[in-house]
Coordinates of N, CA and C in Angstrom, one line a residue:
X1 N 28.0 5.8 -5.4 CA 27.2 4.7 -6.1 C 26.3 4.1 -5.0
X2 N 25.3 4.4 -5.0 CA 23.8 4.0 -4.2 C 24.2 2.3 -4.3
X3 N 24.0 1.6 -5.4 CA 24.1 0.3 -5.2 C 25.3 -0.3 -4.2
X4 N 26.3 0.5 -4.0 CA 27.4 -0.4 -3.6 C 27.0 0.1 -2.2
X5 N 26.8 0.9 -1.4 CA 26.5 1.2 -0.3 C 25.2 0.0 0.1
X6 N 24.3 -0.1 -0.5 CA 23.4 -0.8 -0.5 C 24.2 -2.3 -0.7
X7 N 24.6 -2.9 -1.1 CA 25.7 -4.1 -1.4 C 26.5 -4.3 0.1
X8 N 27.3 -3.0 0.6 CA 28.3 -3.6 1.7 C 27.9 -2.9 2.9
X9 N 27.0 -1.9 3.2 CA 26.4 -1.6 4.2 C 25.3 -2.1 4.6
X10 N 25.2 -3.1 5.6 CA 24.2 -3.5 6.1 C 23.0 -2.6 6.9
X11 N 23.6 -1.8 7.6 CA 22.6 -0.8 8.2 C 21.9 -0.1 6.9
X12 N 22.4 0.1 5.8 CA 22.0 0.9 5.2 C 21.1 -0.2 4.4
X13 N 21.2 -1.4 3.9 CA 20.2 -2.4 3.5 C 19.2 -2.4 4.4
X14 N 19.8 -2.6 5.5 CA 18.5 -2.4 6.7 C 17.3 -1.1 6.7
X15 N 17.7 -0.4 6.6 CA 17.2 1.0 6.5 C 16.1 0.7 5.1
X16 N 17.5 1.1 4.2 CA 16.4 0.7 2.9 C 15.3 -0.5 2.8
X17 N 15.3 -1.3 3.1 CA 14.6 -2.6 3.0 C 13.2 -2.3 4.0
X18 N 13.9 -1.8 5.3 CA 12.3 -1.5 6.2 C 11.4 0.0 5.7
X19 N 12.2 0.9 4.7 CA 11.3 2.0 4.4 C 10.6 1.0 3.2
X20 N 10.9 0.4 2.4 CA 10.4 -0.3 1.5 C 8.7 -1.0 1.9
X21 N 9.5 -1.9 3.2 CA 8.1 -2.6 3.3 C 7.2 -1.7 4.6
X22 N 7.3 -0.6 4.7 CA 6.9 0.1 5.1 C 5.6 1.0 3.7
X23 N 6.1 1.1 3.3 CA 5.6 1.8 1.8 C 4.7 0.4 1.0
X24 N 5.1 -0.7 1.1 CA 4.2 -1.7 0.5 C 3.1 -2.1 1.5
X25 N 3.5 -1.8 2.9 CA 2.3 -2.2 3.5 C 1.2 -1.0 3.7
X26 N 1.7 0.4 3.7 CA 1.2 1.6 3.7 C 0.0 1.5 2.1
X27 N 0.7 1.0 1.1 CA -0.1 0.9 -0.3 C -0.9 0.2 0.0
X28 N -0.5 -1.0 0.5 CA -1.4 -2.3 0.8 C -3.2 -2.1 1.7
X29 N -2.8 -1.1 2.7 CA -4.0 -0.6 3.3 C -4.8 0.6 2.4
X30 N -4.0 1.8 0.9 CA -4.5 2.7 0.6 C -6.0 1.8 0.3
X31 N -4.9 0.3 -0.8 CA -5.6 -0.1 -1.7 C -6.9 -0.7 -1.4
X32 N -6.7 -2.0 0.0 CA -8.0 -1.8 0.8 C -8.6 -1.0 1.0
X33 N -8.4 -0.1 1.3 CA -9.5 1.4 1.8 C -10.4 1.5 0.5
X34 N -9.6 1.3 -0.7 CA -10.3 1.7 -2.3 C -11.2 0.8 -2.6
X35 N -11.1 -0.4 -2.2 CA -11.7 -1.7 -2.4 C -13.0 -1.9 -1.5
X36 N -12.5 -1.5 -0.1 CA -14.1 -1.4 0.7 C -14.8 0.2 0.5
X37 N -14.2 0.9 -0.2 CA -14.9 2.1 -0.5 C -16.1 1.8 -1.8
X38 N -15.5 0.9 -2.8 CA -15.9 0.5 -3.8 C -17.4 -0.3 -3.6
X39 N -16.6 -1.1 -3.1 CA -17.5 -2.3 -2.3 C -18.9 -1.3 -1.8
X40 N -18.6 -0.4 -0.4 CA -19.6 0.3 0.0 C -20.6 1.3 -0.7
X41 N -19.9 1.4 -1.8 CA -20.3 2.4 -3.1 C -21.3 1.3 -3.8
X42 N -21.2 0.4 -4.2 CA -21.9 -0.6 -4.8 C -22.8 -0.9 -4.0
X43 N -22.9 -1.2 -3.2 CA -23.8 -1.8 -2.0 C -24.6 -0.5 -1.7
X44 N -24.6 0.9 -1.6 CA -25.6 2.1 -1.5 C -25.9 2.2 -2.5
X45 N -25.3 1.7 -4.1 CA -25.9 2.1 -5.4 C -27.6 1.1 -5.3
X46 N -26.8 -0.3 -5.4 CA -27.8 -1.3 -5.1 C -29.2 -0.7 -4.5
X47 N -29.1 -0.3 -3.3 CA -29.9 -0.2 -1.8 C -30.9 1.0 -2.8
X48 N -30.1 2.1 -3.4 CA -30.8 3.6 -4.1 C -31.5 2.8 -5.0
X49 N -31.2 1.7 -6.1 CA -32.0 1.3 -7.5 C -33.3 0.6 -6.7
X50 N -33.3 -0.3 -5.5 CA -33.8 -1.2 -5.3 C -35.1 -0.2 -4.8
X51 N -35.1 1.2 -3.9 CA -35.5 1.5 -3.8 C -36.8 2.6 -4.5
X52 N -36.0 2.6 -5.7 CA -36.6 3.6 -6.6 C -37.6 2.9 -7.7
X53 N -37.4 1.3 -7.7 CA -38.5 0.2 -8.2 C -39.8 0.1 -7.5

Protein backbone atom coordinates (compact mmCIF):
# COMPACT_ATOMS: atom_id res chain seq x y z
CA UNK A 1 0.00 0.00 0.00
CA UNK A 2 1.80 3.16 -1.59
CA UNK A 3 -0.18 5.39 0.87
CA UNK A 4 1.06 3.89 4.06
CA UNK A 5 4.70 3.82 3.05
CA UNK A 6 4.20 7.40 2.06
CA UNK A 7 2.32 7.98 5.75
CA UNK A 8 5.24 6.31 7.99
CA UNK A 9 8.34 6.56 5.83
CA UNK A 10 9.78 9.71 5.98
CA UNK A 11 12.59 9.18 3.45
CA UNK A 12 10.16 7.98 1.24
CA UNK A 13 7.79 11.36 1.80
CA UNK A 14 10.95 12.99 1.20
CA UNK A 15 11.76 11.45 -2.01
CA UNK A 16 8.24 11.68 -3.14
CA UNK A 17 7.50 15.26 -2.25
CA UNK A 18 11.05 16.57 -3.96
CA UNK A 19 10.23 14.49 -7.35
CA UNK A 20 6.90 16.38 -7.16
CA UNK A 21 8.22 19.85 -6.84
CA UNK A 22 10.68 19.00 -9.11
CA UNK A 23 8.03 18.23 -11.84
CA UNK A 24 5.89 21.52 -10.83
CA UNK A 25 8.84 23.61 -11.23
CA UNK A 26 10.00 21.77 -14.48
CA UNK A 27 6.03 22.55 -15.78
CA UNK A 28 6.37 25.90 -14.42
CA UNK A 29 9.41 26.87 -16.83
CA UNK A 30 7.69 24.52 -19.98
CA UNK A 31 4.77 26.90 -19.43
CA UNK A 32 6.87 30.12 -19.46
CA UNK A 33 8.76 29.03 -22.41
CA UNK A 34 4.96 28.77 -24.14
CA UNK A 35 3.98 32.10 -22.88
CA UNK A 36 7.20 34.08 -24.12
CA UNK A 37 7.04 31.95 -27.24
CA UNK A 38 3.45 33.25 -27.68
CA UNK A 39 4.30 36.60 -26.65
CA UNK A 40 7.31 36.51 -29.37
CA UNK A 41 4.89 35.09 -31.94
CA UNK A 42 2.56 38.02 -31.47
CA UNK A 43 5.01 40.61 -31.41
CA UNK A 44 6.65 39.24 -35.14
CA UNK A 45 2.91 38.81 -36.23
CA UNK A 46 2.38 42.59 -35.26
CA UNK A 47 6.01 43.79 -36.85
CA UNK A 48 4.79 41.44 -40.45
CA UNK A 49 1.02 43.34 -40.52
CA UNK A 50 2.53 46.69 -39.72
CA UNK A 51 4.83 46.21 -42.36
CA UNK A 52 2.68 45.01 -45.16
CA UNK A 53 0.39 48.51 -44.59
Amino acid sequence: MEIFRYIFDSKYREKVSNEFTQQVITLSDEAEKSINDAYNQTNQNVADNNKDQ
